[in-house]
Coordinates of N, CA and C in Angstrom, one line a residue:
Chain J
N1 N 93.7 155.2 121.3 CA 93.3 154.4 122.5 C 94.5 153.6 122.9
A2 N 95.0 154.0 124.2 CA 96.1 153.3 124.6 C 95.9 151.8 124.8
G3 N 97.0 151.0 124.8 CA 96.8 149.6 124.9 C 97.1 149.2 126.4
V4 N 97.3 147.9 126.7 CA 97.4 147.6 128.0 C 98.8 148.3 128.5
M5 N 98.8 148.8 129.7 CA 100.0 149.3 130.2 C 100.5 148.5 131.4
Q6 N 101.9 148.3 131.5 CA 102.4 147.7 132.8 C 103.6 148.5 133.1
N7 N 103.6 148.5 134.4 CA 104.9 149.2 134.9 C 105.3 148.6 136.3
P8 N 106.4 148.6 136.7 CA 107.6 148.9 135.8 C 107.9 147.9 134.7
R9 N 108.7 148.4 133.7 CA 109.0 147.3 132.6 C 110.1 146.3 133.2
H10 N 110.9 146.9 133.9 CA 111.9 146.0 134.6 C 112.0 146.3 136.1
L11 N 112.2 145.2 136.8 CA 112.2 145.4 138.3 C 113.3 144.5 138.9
V12 N 114.2 145.0 139.7 CA 115.1 144.2 140.4 C 115.0 144.2 141.9
R13 N 114.8 143.0 142.4 CA 114.6 143.0 143.8 C 115.7 141.8 144.5
R14 N 116.0 142.1 145.6 CA 116.9 141.1 146.3 C 115.9 140.2 147.1
R15 N 116.4 139.0 147.3 CA 115.6 137.9 147.9 C 115.1 138.5 149.3
G16 N 113.8 138.1 149.4 CA 113.2 138.5 150.7 C 112.4 139.8 150.5
Q17 N 112.6 140.6 149.6 CA 111.9 141.9 149.2 C 110.5 141.6 148.8
E18 N 109.7 142.7 148.4 CA 108.5 142.7 147.8 C 108.5 143.2 146.4
A19 N 107.7 142.6 145.6 CA 107.7 143.0 144.2 C 106.2 143.4 144.0
R20 N 106.0 144.6 143.5 CA 104.6 145.2 143.1 C 104.5 145.4 141.5
L21 N 103.6 144.7 140.9 CA 103.6 144.8 139.4 C 102.2 145.4 139.2
R22 N 102.2 146.5 138.2 CA 101.0 147.2 137.9 C 100.5 147.0 136.6
C23 N 99.2 147.0 136.4 CA 98.6 146.7 135.2 C 97.4 147.6 134.8
S24 N 97.5 148.6 133.9 CA 96.3 149.3 133.6 C 95.8 148.7 132.4
P25 N 94.5 148.2 132.4 CA 93.8 147.5 131.2 C 93.5 148.6 130.1
M26 N 93.1 148.2 128.9 CA 92.5 149.1 127.9 C 91.5 149.8 128.3
K27 N 91.2 150.9 128.0 CA 90.0 151.7 128.2 C 88.7 150.8 127.9
G28 N 87.8 150.8 128.9 CA 86.6 150.0 128.7 C 86.5 148.6 129.0
H29 N 87.8 148.1 129.3 CA 88.2 146.6 129.8 C 87.9 146.5 131.1
S30 N 87.0 145.5 131.6 CA 87.0 145.2 132.9 C 87.5 143.8 133.4
H31 N 88.1 143.1 132.5 CA 88.7 141.7 132.8 C 90.1 141.8 132.7
V32 N 90.8 141.4 133.7 CA 92.3 141.4 133.7 C 92.8 140.1 134.1
Y33 N 93.9 139.6 133.3 CA 94.6 138.4 133.6 C 95.9 138.5 133.9
W34 N 96.7 137.8 134.6 CA 98.1 137.9 134.8 C 98.6 136.4 134.4
Y35 N 99.8 136.5 133.7 CA 100.5 135.3 133.4 C 102.0 135.5 133.8
R36 N 102.7 134.4 133.9 CA 104.0 134.4 134.0 C 104.7 133.4 133.0
Q37 N 105.9 134.0 132.6 CA 106.5 133.3 131.4 C 108.0 133.1 131.8
L38 N 108.4 132.0 131.9 CA 109.8 131.6 132.2 C 110.6 131.2 130.9
P39 N 111.7 131.4 130.8 CA 112.6 131.2 129.6 C 112.4 129.7 129.1
E40 N 112.1 129.5 127.9 CA 111.9 128.3 127.0 C 110.6 127.6 127.7
E41 N 109.7 128.4 128.5 CA 108.3 127.8 128.7 C 107.2 128.8 128.2
G42 N 106.0 128.1 128.1 CA 105.0 129.0 127.7 C 104.4 129.9 128.7
L43 N 103.4 130.6 128.5 CA 102.7 131.5 129.4 C 101.8 130.5 130.4
K44 N 102.1 131.0 131.7 CA 101.3 130.2 132.5 C 100.2 131.1 133.3
F45 N 99.1 130.6 133.2 CA 98.1 131.5 133.6 C 98.1 131.6 135.2
M46 N 98.0 132.6 135.8 CA 98.0 132.8 137.2 C 96.8 133.2 137.8
V47 N 96.1 134.3 137.4 CA 94.9 134.7 138.0 C 94.1 135.7 137.1
Y48 N 92.9 135.5 137.2 CA 91.7 136.4 136.4 C 90.8 137.0 137.5
L49 N 90.9 138.3 137.1 CA 90.1 139.3 137.8 C 89.1 140.1 137.0
Q50 N 88.1 140.5 137.8 CA 87.2 141.6 137.2 C 87.2 142.5 138.3
K51 N 86.7 143.7 138.1 CA 86.7 144.8 139.1 C 86.3 144.2 140.5
E52 N 87.3 144.5 141.4 CA 87.0 144.1 142.7 C 86.7 142.7 143.1
N53 N 86.8 141.9 142.1 CA 86.6 140.4 142.4 C 87.8 139.5 141.7
I54 N 88.1 138.5 142.4 CA 89.0 137.5 141.9 C 88.1 136.4 141.3
I55 N 88.1 136.2 140.0 CA 87.3 135.2 139.3 C 87.9 133.8 139.4
D56 N 89.2 133.7 139.1 CA 90.0 132.4 139.0 C 91.4 132.6 139.3
E57 N 91.7 132.1 140.6 CA 93.0 132.1 141.0 C 93.8 130.9 141.1
S58 N 93.4 129.9 140.2 CA 93.8 128.6 140.3 C 95.5 128.4 139.9
G59 N 95.9 129.4 139.1 CA 97.4 129.3 138.6 C 98.4 130.0 139.6
M60 N 97.9 130.6 140.5 CA 98.6 131.4 141.4 C 99.1 130.8 142.6
P61 N 100.3 130.8 142.8 CA 100.8 129.9 144.1 C 100.1 130.4 145.4
K62 N 99.7 129.6 146.2 CA 99.0 130.0 147.5 C 99.7 130.8 148.4
E63 N 101.0 130.8 148.5 CA 101.8 131.6 149.4 C 102.4 132.6 148.7
R64 N 102.6 133.8 149.2 CA 103.5 134.8 148.8 C 102.9 135.7 147.6
F65 N 102.0 135.3 147.0 CA 101.4 135.9 145.8 C 100.0 136.3 146.1
S66 N 99.7 137.5 145.6 CA 98.4 138.0 145.7 C 98.0 139.1 144.6
A67 N 96.8 139.1 144.2 CA 96.4 139.9 143.1 C 95.1 140.8 143.5
E68 N 95.0 141.9 143.1 CA 93.9 142.7 143.2 C 93.6 143.6 142.0
F69 N 92.2 144.0 141.9 CA 91.9 144.9 140.8 C 90.7 145.8 141.3
P70 N 91.3 146.9 142.0 CA 90.4 147.7 142.7 C 89.3 148.5 141.7
K71 N 88.4 149.0 142.4 CA 87.3 149.8 141.7 C 88.0 150.9 140.9
E72 N 89.0 151.6 141.4 CA 89.7 152.5 140.7 C 91.3 152.2 140.8
G73 N 91.8 152.5 139.8 CA 93.4 152.2 139.9 C 93.6 151.0 139.0
P74 N 95.0 150.7 138.9 CA 95.4 149.6 138.2 C 95.2 148.2 138.9
S75 N 95.4 147.2 138.3 CA 95.5 145.9 138.9 C 96.8 145.7 139.4
I76 N 97.0 145.2 140.5 CA 98.3 144.9 141.0 C 98.6 143.4 141.4
L77 N 99.8 142.9 141.0 CA 100.3 141.7 141.3 C 101.3 141.8 142.4
R78 N 101.1 141.2 143.5 CA 102.3 141.4 144.7 C 102.8 140.2 145.0
I79 N 104.0 140.2 145.0 CA 105.0 139.0 145.3 C 105.6 139.3 146.6
Q80 N 105.4 138.8 147.7 CA 106.1 139.0 148.9 C 107.3 138.0 149.1
Q81 N 108.2 138.5 149.7 CA 109.6 137.7 150.1 C 110.0 136.9 148.8
V82 N 110.4 137.7 147.8 CA 110.8 137.2 146.6 C 112.0 136.0 146.7
V83 N 111.8 135.2 145.8 CA 113.0 134.2 145.9 C 113.5 134.1 144.3
R84 N 114.6 133.5 144.1 CA 115.1 133.5 142.8 C 114.3 133.0 141.7
G85 N 113.5 132.0 142.1 CA 112.7 131.2 141.2 C 111.4 132.1 140.8
D86 N 111.3 133.3 141.4 CA 110.3 134.2 140.9 C 110.7 135.1 139.6
S87 N 112.0 135.0 139.3 CA 112.4 135.7 138.3 C 111.8 135.2 137.0
A88 N 111.3 136.1 136.2 CA 110.4 135.7 135.1 C 109.9 136.9 134.4
A89 N 109.3 136.8 133.2 CA 108.6 137.9 132.7 C 106.9 137.8 133.1
Y90 N 106.4 138.9 133.7 CA 105.0 138.7 134.1 C 104.1 139.6 133.1
F91 N 103.1 139.0 132.4 CA 102.5 139.7 131.6 C 101.0 139.8 132.1
C92 N 100.4 141.0 131.8 CA 99.1 141.2 132.1 C 98.3 141.3 130.7
A93 N 97.0 140.9 130.7 CA 96.3 140.9 129.6 C 94.7 141.4 129.9
S94 N 94.2 142.2 129.1 CA 92.9 142.6 129.5 C 91.9 142.2 128.4
S95 N 90.6 142.1 128.7 CA 89.5 141.9 127.7 C 88.3 142.6 128.1
H96 N 87.4 142.7 127.0 CA 86.0 143.3 127.3 C 84.9 142.2 127.7
F97 N 84.9 141.2 126.6 CA 84.0 140.2 127.0 C 84.5 138.8 127.4
G98 N 85.8 138.8 127.4 CA 86.4 137.6 128.0 C 87.1 136.6 127.0
V99 N 86.9 136.8 125.7 CA 87.5 135.9 124.6 C 88.8 136.4 124.1
E100 N 88.8 137.6 123.5 CA 90.1 138.3 122.9 C 90.8 138.7 124.2
Q101 N 92.0 138.5 124.4 CA 92.9 139.1 125.3 C 93.9 139.9 124.6
F102 N 94.2 141.1 125.2 CA 95.2 142.0 124.7 C 96.2 142.1 125.7
F103 N 97.4 141.9 125.4 CA 98.5 141.8 126.3 C 99.3 143.1 126.5
G104 N 99.8 143.4 127.6 CA 100.8 144.4 127.9 C 102.2 144.0 127.4
P105 N 103.1 144.8 127.6 CA 104.5 144.6 127.3 C 105.2 143.9 128.2
G106 N 104.9 143.6 129.4 CA 105.3 142.8 130.3 C 106.2 143.5 131.3
T107 N 106.4 142.8 132.5 CA 107.3 143.4 133.5 C 108.4 142.3 133.7
R108 N 109.7 142.6 133.7 CA 110.7 141.5 133.8 C 111.3 141.7 135.2
L109 N 111.0 140.7 136.0 CA 111.4 140.8 137.2 C 112.7 139.9 137.5
T110 N 113.7 140.5 138.1 CA 114.9 139.9 138.4 C 115.3 139.8 139.8
V111 N 115.4 138.7 140.3 CA 115.6 138.5 141.9 C 117.0 138.2 142.1
L112 N 117.8 139.0 142.9 CA 119.2 138.8 143.0 C 119.5 137.9 144.3
Chain Y
Q1 N 99.9 114.2 131.2 CA 100.1 114.7 129.9 C 99.7 116.3 129.8
K2 N 100.5 117.2 129.2 CA 100.2 118.5 129.1 C 99.0 118.8 128.5
E3 N 98.4 119.8 129.0 CA 97.2 120.3 128.2 C 97.4 120.9 126.7
V4 N 98.5 121.4 126.6 CA 98.6 121.8 125.1 C 100.3 121.4 124.9
E5 N 100.6 120.9 123.7 CA 101.9 120.4 123.3 C 102.1 121.3 121.9
Q6 N 103.2 121.8 122.0 CA 103.7 122.7 120.6 C 105.1 122.4 120.4
D7 N 105.4 122.1 119.1 CA 106.9 121.9 118.8 C 107.5 123.2 119.0
P8 N 108.6 123.2 119.8 CA 109.4 124.6 120.0 C 110.1 125.2 118.7
G9 N 110.5 124.2 117.8 CA 111.2 124.6 116.7 C 112.8 124.5 117.2
P10 N 113.6 125.5 116.8 CA 113.1 126.6 115.9 C 113.0 126.1 114.4
L11 N 112.1 126.8 113.6 CA 111.8 126.7 112.3 C 112.5 127.8 111.5
S12 N 113.2 127.4 110.3 CA 113.9 128.5 109.5 C 113.3 128.2 108.1
V13 N 112.7 129.2 107.5 CA 112.4 129.1 106.2 C 112.6 130.1 105.4
P14 N 112.8 130.0 104.0 CA 113.1 131.1 103.1 C 111.8 132.0 103.0
E15 N 112.1 133.2 102.6 CA 111.0 134.2 102.3 C 110.1 133.8 101.2
G16 N 108.8 133.7 101.4 CA 107.9 133.3 100.5 C 107.4 132.0 100.6
A17 N 108.1 131.2 101.6 CA 107.4 129.8 101.9 C 106.2 129.7 102.5
I18 N 105.4 128.7 102.4 CA 104.4 128.4 103.2 C 104.9 127.8 104.6
V19 N 104.3 128.3 105.7 CA 104.7 127.8 106.9 C 103.5 127.1 107.7
S20 N 103.9 126.1 108.2 CA 102.8 125.3 109.1 C 103.2 125.1 110.5
L21 N 102.4 125.6 111.3 CA 102.6 125.6 112.8 C 101.5 124.8 113.4
N22 N 102.0 123.9 114.4 CA 100.9 122.9 114.9 C 100.8 122.9 116.4
C23 N 99.7 122.4 117.1 CA 99.6 122.1 118.2 C 98.7 120.9 118.4
T24 N 98.8 120.1 119.6 CA 97.9 119.3 119.9 C 97.4 119.5 121.3
Y25 N 96.3 119.2 121.7 CA 95.8 119.5 123.0 C 95.0 118.3 123.5
S26 N 94.8 118.1 124.8 CA 94.2 117.1 125.5 C 92.8 117.1 126.1
N27 N 92.4 118.5 126.2 CA 91.1 118.6 126.9 C 90.0 118.9 125.8
S28 N 88.9 118.0 125.9 CA 88.0 118.1 124.8 C 87.0 119.3 125.1
A29 N 87.1 119.9 126.2 CA 86.2 121.0 126.6 C 86.7 122.2 125.9
F30 N 88.0 122.4 125.5 CA 88.3 123.7 124.8 C 87.4 124.0 123.7
Q31 N 87.0 125.4 123.6 CA 86.1 125.7 122.6 C 86.6 126.8 121.7
Y32 N 87.5 127.6 122.1 CA 88.1 128.7 121.5 C 89.6 128.3 121.2
F33 N 90.0 128.6 120.2 CA 91.6 128.3 119.7 C 92.2 129.5 119.1
M34 N 93.1 130.1 119.9 CA 93.6 131.4 119.6 C 95.1 131.1 119.2
W35 N 95.6 131.9 118.4 CA 97.0 132.0 118.0 C 97.5 133.5 118.2
Y36 N 98.8 133.4 119.0 CA 99.2 134.7 119.2 C 100.6 134.8 118.7
R37 N 101.2 135.9 118.3 CA 102.5 136.1 117.8 C 103.3 136.8 118.8
Q38 N 104.6 136.4 119.2 CA 105.3 137.3 120.1 C 106.6 137.7 119.7
Y39 N 106.9 138.8 119.6 CA 108.3 139.1 119.1 C 109.2 139.2 120.4
S40 N 110.4 139.1 120.1 CA 111.3 139.0 121.2 C 111.2 140.3 122.2
R41 N 111.0 139.9 123.4 CA 110.9 140.8 124.7 C 109.8 141.6 124.6
K42 N 108.7 141.2 124.0 CA 107.4 142.0 123.6 C 106.3 141.1 124.3
G43 N 105.2 141.7 124.4 CA 103.9 140.9 124.8 C 103.3 140.1 123.6
P44 N 102.7 139.2 124.0 CA 102.0 138.4 122.9 C 100.9 139.4 122.1
E45 N 100.7 139.1 120.9 CA 99.7 139.9 120.1 C 98.9 138.9 119.5
L46 N 97.5 139.0 119.6 CA 96.6 138.0 119.2 C 96.4 138.2 117.5
L47 N 96.6 137.0 117.0 CA 96.6 137.1 115.5 C 95.1 136.8 115.1
M48 N 94.6 135.7 115.6 CA 93.2 135.3 115.2 C 92.8 134.2 116.0
Y49 N 91.5 133.9 116.0 CA 91.0 132.8 116.8 C 89.7 132.1 116.1
T50 N 89.6 130.9 116.4 CA 88.4 130.2 115.8 C 87.6 129.6 117.0
Y51 N 86.4 129.4 116.7 CA 85.6 128.8 117.7 C 85.1 127.5 117.0
S52 N 85.3 126.4 117.9 CA 85.1 125.0 117.5 C 85.9 124.7 116.4
S53 N 85.4 123.7 115.6 CA 86.2 123.1 114.4 C 85.9 124.1 113.3
G54 N 87.0 123.7 112.2 CA 86.7 124.5 111.0 C 88.0 125.3 110.6
N55 N 87.9 126.0 109.5 CA 89.0 127.0 109.0 C 88.6 128.3 109.3
K56 N 89.6 129.4 109.5 CA 89.3 130.6 109.4 C 90.5 131.4 108.8
E57 N 90.3 132.2 107.8 CA 91.3 132.8 106.9 C 91.3 134.5 107.2
D58 N 92.7 134.8 107.5 CA 92.7 136.4 107.6 C 94.1 136.8 106.8
G59 N 93.8 137.3 105.7 CA 95.1 137.6 104.9 C 95.9 136.5 104.7
R60 N 97.2 136.6 104.9 CA 98.1 135.4 104.6 C 98.0 134.2 105.6
F61 N 97.2 134.4 106.7 CA 97.2 133.4 107.8 C 95.8 132.7 107.7
T62 N 95.8 131.4 108.0 CA 94.8 130.5 108.1 C 94.9 129.8 109.3
A63 N 93.9 129.5 110.1 CA 93.9 128.8 111.2 C 92.9 127.7 111.0
Q64 N 93.2 126.4 111.5 CA 92.5 125.3 111.2 C 92.4 124.6 112.6
V65 N 91.2 124.1 112.8 CA 91.0 123.3 114.0 C 90.3 122.0 113.6
D66 N 90.9 120.7 114.1 CA 90.2 119.6 114.0 C 90.0 118.9 115.5
K67 N 88.8 119.2 115.9 CA 88.5 118.9 117.3 C 88.4 117.1 117.4
S68 N 88.3 116.5 116.3 CA 88.1 115.0 116.4 C 89.5 114.5 116.8
S69 N 90.5 115.1 116.2 CA 92.0 114.8 116.5 C 92.6 115.6 117.4
K70 N 92.1 116.6 117.9 CA 92.5 117.6 118.9 C 93.9 118.3 118.3
Y71 N 93.6 118.8 117.2 CA 94.9 119.2 116.4 C 94.6 120.7 115.8
I72 N 95.5 121.5 116.1 CA 95.4 122.8 115.8 C 96.5 123.3 115.0
S73 N 96.1 123.9 113.8 CA 97.2 124.5 112.9 C 97.1 126.0 112.6
L74 N 98.2 126.6 112.2 CA 98.2 127.9 111.7 C 99.2 127.8 110.4
F75 N 98.6 128.3 109.2 CA 99.4 128.4 108.1 C 99.6 129.8 107.6
I76 N 100.8 130.0 107.2 CA 101.3 131.3 106.8 C 101.6 131.2 105.5
R77 N 101.0 131.9 104.6 CA 101.4 131.9 103.1 C 102.3 133.1 102.8
D78 N 103.2 132.9 101.8 CA 104.1 134.0 101.3 C 104.8 134.6 102.6
S79 N 105.4 133.9 103.3 CA 106.0 134.2 104.6 C 107.0 135.6 104.4
Q80 N 107.0 136.5 105.3 CA 107.9 137.5 105.1 C 108.8 137.6 106.4
P81 N 110.1 138.2 106.2 CA 110.9 138.4 107.2 C 110.3 139.1 108.6
S82 N 109.3 139.8 108.3 CA 108.5 140.3 109.5 C 107.7 139.5 110.2
D83 N 107.5 138.3 109.7 CA 106.8 137.2 110.4 C 107.7 136.4 111.3
S84 N 109.1 136.7 111.4 CA 109.9 136.1 112.3 C 109.5 136.4 113.7
A85 N 109.2 135.5 114.4 CA 108.7 135.6 115.9 C 108.3 134.2 116.4
T86 N 107.9 134.3 117.6 CA 107.4 133.0 118.3 C 105.9 132.9 118.2
Y87 N 105.3 131.8 117.9 CA 103.9 131.7 117.7 C 103.4 130.8 118.8
L88 N 102.4 131.4 119.4 CA 101.8 130.6 120.6 C 100.4 130.2 120.1
C89 N 100.1 128.9 120.4 CA 98.7 128.5 120.4 C 98.1 128.4 121.8
A90 N 96.8 128.7 121.8 CA 96.2 129.1 123.0 C 94.7 128.5 123.1
P91 N 94.5 127.2 123.2 CA 93.1 126.8 123.2 C 92.5 127.1 124.8
R92 N 91.3 127.3 124.6 CA 90.7 127.7 125.9 C 89.2 127.3 126.0
S93 N 88.7 127.1 127.3 CA 87.3 127.1 127.6 C 87.1 128.1 128.8
N94 N 86.8 127.6 129.9 CA 86.8 128.6 131.1 C 88.3 128.6 131.6
Q95 N 89.4 127.8 131.2 CA 90.8 127.8 131.7 C 91.6 128.3 130.4
F96 N 92.6 128.8 130.9 CA 93.4 129.4 129.8 C 94.7 128.7 129.8
Y97 N 95.2 128.2 128.7 CA 96.3 127.5 128.4 C 97.0 128.0 127.2
F98 N 98.5 128.0 127.3 CA 99.2 128.5 126.2 C 100.2 127.4 125.8
G99 N 100.6 127.2 124.7 CA 101.6 126.3 124.2 C 102.9 127.0 124.5
T100 N 103.9 126.3 124.4 CA 105.3 126.8 124.7 C 105.8 127.7 123.6
G101 N 105.2 127.8 122.4 CA 105.7 128.5 121.4 C 106.6 127.9 120.4
T102 N 106.3 128.3 119.1 CA 107.2 127.7 118.0 C 108.1 129.1 117.6
S103 N 109.3 128.9 117.6 CA 110.2 130.0 117.2 C 110.5 129.9 115.6
L104 N 110.0 131.0 114.9 CA 110.1 131.1 113.3 C 110.8 132.1 113.0
T105 N 111.8 131.8 112.1 CA 112.7 132.7 111.4 C 112.4 132.5 109.8
V106 N 112.2 133.7 109.3 CA 112.1 133.8 107.8 C 113.2 134.5 107.2
I107 N 113.8 133.8 106.2 CA 115.2 134.2 105.8 C 114.9 135.1 104.6
P108 N 115.4 136.3 104.4 CA 115.1 137.0 103.2 C 115.9 136.3 101.9

């Protein structure tokens, strides 16, 4: 049973470009969470989604960031017009009933 | 005041030592108290969690929650070099919060 998968593992973008991060939850999981981790800081919650619905986006910046979890396919975290401050590790987690969260390996975004 | 406070360490102990990792939190609505282990450049891995106050033991690991003082602890007995990692506490209710993590090194 494959774990949570994220791709790409590393992503380099220039300022102003778009970044798309993908997350495939564990089989049977319908809850997906996105977190951002900056060096020397903890994981910061961004958004919680269930299939086709955003449940809680209180941690996601209102501008340039969006997330979706379509009926078919992976969850996508999209960052438009990236800036250097967006450089971080982005982790996706999935769960079945919403208590235990299983994390993916992360996508490390570098903005030049 | 931060929702979760965790001493970042680093903490360095000899193999076989008992390790105590601690967090404090401010939100009395937290009901679940999770502990994650994160190896360098990897995703966090859930170690264990407790619901409300009390203790929970799993092998060499014991999680302890004192809701009256808003204090969370993780104890590691007979620590091993493979325990060297960053440990994150994560209390939650409907909101999700993580401590900044404590870096632990177990020296053979």
